[in-house]
Amino acid sequence: MKTKIGCLMAIVLLAGCAKDPQTTGNQAGSGTSGGWLKTPPQTPSNRTGTPVAYNDYIRQAARNYGVDETLIKAIIQVESGFNPNVVSTSNAVGLMQLKASTAGRDAYRMKGKNGQPSSRELKDPAVNIDLGTAYINILQSQQLAGITNPQTLRYATIVSYVNGAGAMLRTFSSDKRVAVNRINQMSPDEFYQHIQKKHPAPQAPRYLWKVTTAYQAMTY
């Protein structure tokens, strides 16, 4: 059993964070490399360790913005492997791989600030986690508002983080209200399968699989 668990986690870690995400939304996510499964992984792998120094930042951000703490950790694991100094070729920075001019700017605006964060700020774990979690809140409370099933919302958030909410919603309908209604008529597994088959960006289904695998490993 331990061998199987180790192998599954190795897949996630080897798939890792792609350094040249091609996003169509606000967020510069990863997920352009590695394999993916056609169904959500049902066998969770072993826990991934969160550096103790980041636990308080993650917990506080999750509380401040009403975001699932484990989802934050899973995204960080896939995006950066908990390395705060990672910078992608598309200039996504830090633990949650934020682009200053898109997700960073949106998070700044949400917090009542003008402009955008500097690269130095984004390499600060506390700032990066705070802004990245604020951005997840923006996705869930605004762009994905109306999705009722918590698991489906988590899947939708993961896909939107890497490739934008608009691109995901348009796979259901060009009308947001119609898209949300169609999503709500699906089970979480049906939504997952839809993303695997219908999302136009190849990195989206891979990223969904990787973050879901990391998430399940952390809740095992």
Short mmCIF file of C-alpha atoms in Angstrom, two decimals:
data_model
loop_
_atom_site.label_atom_id
_atom_site.label_comp_id
_atom_site.label_asym_id
_atom_site.label_seq_id
_atom_site.Cartn_x
_atom_site.Cartn_y
_atom_site.Cartn_z
CA MET A 1 0.00 0.00 0.00
CA LYS A 2 2.77 2.43 0.92
CA THR A 3 4.44 1.74 -2.43
CA LYS A 4 1.25 2.52 -4.34
CA ILE A 5 0.72 5.71 -2.34
CA GLY A 6 4.27 6.82 -3.00
CA CYS A 7 3.90 6.19 -6.71
CA LEU A 8 0.73 8.26 -6.94
CA MET A 9 2.30 11.20 -5.16
CA ALA A 10 5.38 10.90 -7.34
CA ILE A 11 3.16 11.34 -10.40
CA VAL A 12 1.86 14.63 -9.03
CA LEU A 13 5.29 15.89 -8.07
CA LEU A 14 6.88 14.89 -11.37
CA ALA A 15 4.02 16.46 -13.31
CA GLY A 16 4.68 19.54 -11.20
CA CYS A 17 4.19 23.09 -12.23
CA ALA A 18 4.61 23.99 -15.87
CA LYS A 19 6.57 27.19 -16.28
CA ASP A 20 4.82 28.54 -19.34
CA PRO A 21 1.09 28.50 -18.69
CA GLN A 22 -1.08 29.70 -21.54
CA THR A 23 -4.02 31.19 -19.74
CA THR A 24 -7.04 32.88 -21.23
CA GLY A 25 -8.33 34.30 -17.96
CA ASN A 26 -7.00 36.49 -15.20
CA GLN A 27 -4.77 33.96 -13.51
CA ALA A 28 -1.43 32.55 -14.59
CA GLY A 29 -1.75 28.97 -13.47
CA SER A 30 0.22 25.91 -14.39
CA GLY A 31 -0.71 22.49 -15.59
CA THR A 32 0.78 22.28 -19.08
CA SER A 33 2.75 19.12 -18.44
CA GLY A 34 2.17 15.67 -17.06
CA GLY A 35 -0.58 13.10 -17.49
CA TRP A 36 -4.20 13.09 -16.37
CA LEU A 37 -6.95 10.58 -15.79
CA LYS A 38 -10.38 10.55 -17.40
CA THR A 39 -12.07 10.30 -14.01
CA PRO A 40 -11.21 11.93 -10.67
CA PRO A 41 -8.65 9.82 -8.81
CA GLN A 42 -10.45 7.66 -6.26
CA THR A 43 -7.40 6.40 -4.33
CA PRO A 44 -5.79 9.25 -2.39
CA SER A 45 -2.05 9.32 -2.01
CA ASN A 46 -0.08 10.15 1.09
CA ARG A 47 -0.14 13.59 2.70
CA THR A 48 2.13 16.21 1.28
CA GLY A 49 3.93 18.21 3.92
CA THR A 50 3.23 21.90 4.22
CA PRO A 51 6.22 23.85 5.54
CA VAL A 52 5.34 24.85 9.09
CA ALA A 53 6.22 28.47 8.35
CA TYR A 54 3.35 28.69 5.82
CA ASN A 55 0.61 26.99 7.83
CA ASP A 56 -0.40 30.13 9.72
CA TYR A 57 -0.46 32.23 6.55
CA ILE A 58 -2.66 29.67 4.79
CA ARG A 59 -4.98 29.27 7.75
CA GLN A 60 -5.40 33.02 8.18
CA ALA A 61 -6.02 33.62 4.48
CA ALA A 62 -8.54 30.78 4.34
CA ARG A 63 -10.39 32.32 7.27
CA ASN A 64 -10.23 35.86 5.92
CA TYR A 65 -11.60 35.00 2.48
CA GLY A 66 -13.80 31.99 3.22
CA VAL A 67 -11.71 29.64 1.08
CA ASP A 68 -11.03 25.93 1.66
CA GLU A 69 -7.64 25.71 3.38
CA THR A 70 -6.79 22.41 1.73
CA LEU A 71 -7.53 23.81 -1.72
CA ILE A 72 -5.00 26.58 -1.11
CA LYS A 73 -2.38 24.01 -0.09
CA ALA A 74 -3.12 21.79 -3.10
CA ILE A 75 -2.78 24.70 -5.52
CA ILE A 76 0.52 25.75 -3.93
CA GLN A 77 1.80 22.17 -4.12
CA VAL A 78 1.10 21.96 -7.86
CA GLU A 79 2.04 25.53 -8.73
CA SER A 80 5.36 25.84 -6.92
CA GLY A 81 6.03 22.83 -4.71
CA PHE A 82 6.09 25.35 -1.83
CA ASN A 83 9.05 27.24 -3.32
CA PRO A 84 8.35 30.98 -2.81
CA ASN A 85 11.00 32.08 -5.32
CA VAL A 86 9.66 30.34 -8.43
CA VAL A 87 9.12 32.62 -11.43
CA SER A 88 7.63 31.18 -14.62
CA THR A 89 8.56 32.19 -18.16
CA SER A 90 5.24 34.04 -18.31
CA ASN A 91 6.25 35.94 -15.15
CA ALA A 92 3.94 34.21 -12.71
CA VAL A 93 5.59 34.58 -9.32
CA GLY A 94 5.83 32.79 -6.02
CA LEU A 95 3.97 30.11 -4.12
CA MET A 96 0.66 30.51 -5.93
CA GLN A 97 2.22 31.63 -9.23
CA LEU A 98 0.46 34.98 -9.49
CA LYS A 99 0.80 37.36 -12.40
CA ALA A 100 1.03 40.88 -11.04
CA SER A 101 -0.87 42.46 -13.94
CA THR A 102 -3.85 40.11 -13.84
CA ALA A 103 -4.63 38.11 -10.68
CA GLY A 104 -2.41 40.40 -8.61
CA ARG A 105 -4.18 43.50 -9.87
CA ASP A 106 -7.61 41.93 -9.28
CA ALA A 107 -6.69 40.97 -5.72
CA TYR A 108 -5.30 44.45 -5.07
CA ARG A 109 -8.54 45.99 -6.29
CA MET A 110 -10.57 43.68 -4.04
CA LYS A 111 -8.50 44.89 -1.08
CA GLY A 112 -9.08 48.53 -2.03
CA LYS A 113 -5.59 49.12 -3.39
CA ASN A 114 -4.52 50.73 -6.64
CA GLY A 115 -1.96 49.33 -9.05
CA GLN A 116 -0.46 45.88 -8.75
CA PRO A 117 1.96 44.00 -6.48
CA SER A 118 5.67 44.07 -7.18
CA SER A 119 7.68 40.93 -7.89
CA ARG A 120 9.33 41.36 -4.51
CA GLU A 121 5.94 41.39 -2.78
CA LEU A 122 4.85 38.28 -4.66
CA LYS A 123 7.93 36.41 -3.47
CA ASP A 124 6.91 37.13 0.12
CA PRO A 125 4.97 34.01 1.22
CA ALA A 126 2.55 35.94 3.42
CA VAL A 127 1.67 38.40 0.65
CA ASN A 128 1.51 35.77 -2.08
CA ILE A 129 -0.79 33.50 -0.10
CA ASP A 130 -3.01 36.41 0.89
CA LEU A 131 -3.37 37.70 -2.69
CA GLY A 132 -3.73 34.23 -4.19
CA THR A 133 -6.48 33.35 -1.74
CA ALA A 134 -8.19 36.68 -2.38
CA TYR A 135 -8.17 35.79 -6.07
CA ILE A 136 -9.77 32.41 -5.35
CA ASN A 137 -12.46 34.29 -3.43
CA ILE A 138 -13.03 36.52 -6.47
CA LEU A 139 -13.46 33.45 -8.65
CA GLN A 140 -15.88 31.76 -6.29
CA SER A 141 -17.94 34.73 -5.14
CA GLN A 142 -18.15 36.56 -8.45
CA GLN A 143 -17.22 34.69 -11.60
CA LEU A 144 -18.47 31.28 -10.44
CA ALA A 145 -21.31 32.58 -8.27
CA GLY A 146 -24.40 30.38 -8.43
CA ILE A 147 -22.68 26.99 -8.61
CA THR A 148 -24.36 25.16 -5.76
CA ASN A 149 -22.52 21.86 -5.28
CA PRO A 150 -19.36 22.40 -3.17
CA GLN A 151 -17.35 19.72 -4.97
CA THR A 152 -18.36 21.00 -8.39
CA LEU A 153 -17.45 24.52 -7.27
CA ARG A 154 -14.03 23.26 -6.19
CA TYR A 155 -13.47 21.65 -9.58
CA ALA A 156 -14.66 24.81 -11.35
CA THR A 157 -12.36 26.94 -9.20
CA ILE A 158 -9.34 24.80 -10.04
CA VAL A 159 -10.01 24.99 -13.77
CA SER A 160 -10.69 28.72 -13.60
CA TYR A 161 -7.51 29.35 -11.60
CA VAL A 162 -5.38 27.93 -14.39
CA ASN A 163 -7.31 29.06 -17.44
CA GLY A 164 -9.92 31.62 -16.51
CA ALA A 165 -13.57 31.31 -15.51
CA GLY A 166 -14.80 32.65 -18.84
CA ALA A 167 -13.14 29.89 -20.85
CA MET A 168 -14.62 27.25 -18.56
CA LEU A 169 -18.14 28.70 -18.58
CA ARG A 170 -18.16 29.02 -22.37
CA THR A 171 -17.78 25.26 -22.67
CA PHE A 172 -21.37 25.16 -21.36
CA SER A 173 -22.86 28.30 -22.91
CA SER A 174 -21.92 31.81 -24.01
CA ASP A 175 -24.58 33.00 -21.55
CA LYS A 176 -23.25 32.84 -18.00
CA ARG A 177 -26.65 32.20 -16.42
CA VAL A 178 -27.34 29.34 -18.80
CA ALA A 179 -23.85 27.94 -18.18
CA VAL A 180 -24.32 27.97 -14.39
CA ASN A 181 -27.74 26.34 -14.70
CA ARG A 182 -26.29 23.57 -16.84
CA ILE A 183 -23.46 23.05 -14.38
CA ASN A 184 -25.97 22.78 -11.52
CA GLN A 185 -27.82 20.03 -13.38
CA MET A 186 -24.66 17.92 -13.40
CA SER A 187 -23.11 15.78 -10.71
CA PRO A 188 -19.50 16.63 -9.76
CA ASP A 189 -18.28 13.62 -11.73
CA GLU A 190 -20.26 14.69 -14.81
CA PHE A 191 -18.73 18.16 -14.54
CA TYR A 192 -15.25 16.63 -14.24
CA GLN A 193 -15.85 14.50 -17.32
CA HIS A 194 -17.13 17.52 -19.24
CA ILE A 195 -13.91 19.41 -18.55
CA GLN A 196 -11.84 16.43 -19.67
CA LYS A 197 -13.70 16.21 -22.98
CA LYS A 198 -14.82 19.75 -23.80
CA HIS A 199 -12.32 22.28 -22.45
CA PRO A 200 -10.37 23.72 -25.39
CA ALA A 201 -7.13 24.25 -23.44
CA PRO A 202 -5.21 20.98 -22.95
CA GLN A 203 -3.63 22.19 -19.72
CA ALA A 204 -7.05 22.59 -18.02
CA PRO A 205 -7.95 18.89 -17.60
CA ARG A 206 -4.39 18.03 -16.62
CA TYR A 207 -4.32 20.76 -14.01
CA LEU A 208 -7.70 19.69 -12.65
CA TRP A 209 -6.39 16.15 -12.23
CA LYS A 210 -3.14 17.24 -10.57
CA VAL A 211 -4.72 19.62 -8.04
CA THR A 212 -7.51 17.13 -7.28
CA THR A 213 -4.92 14.41 -6.67
CA ALA A 214 -2.93 16.70 -4.36
CA TYR A 215 -6.14 17.76 -2.59
CA GLN A 216 -7.17 14.17 -1.95
CA ALA A 217 -3.69 13.29 -0.75
CA MET A 218 -3.90 16.06 1.84
CA THR A 219 -7.32 14.93 3.11
CA TYR A 220 -6.39 11.24 3.34
#
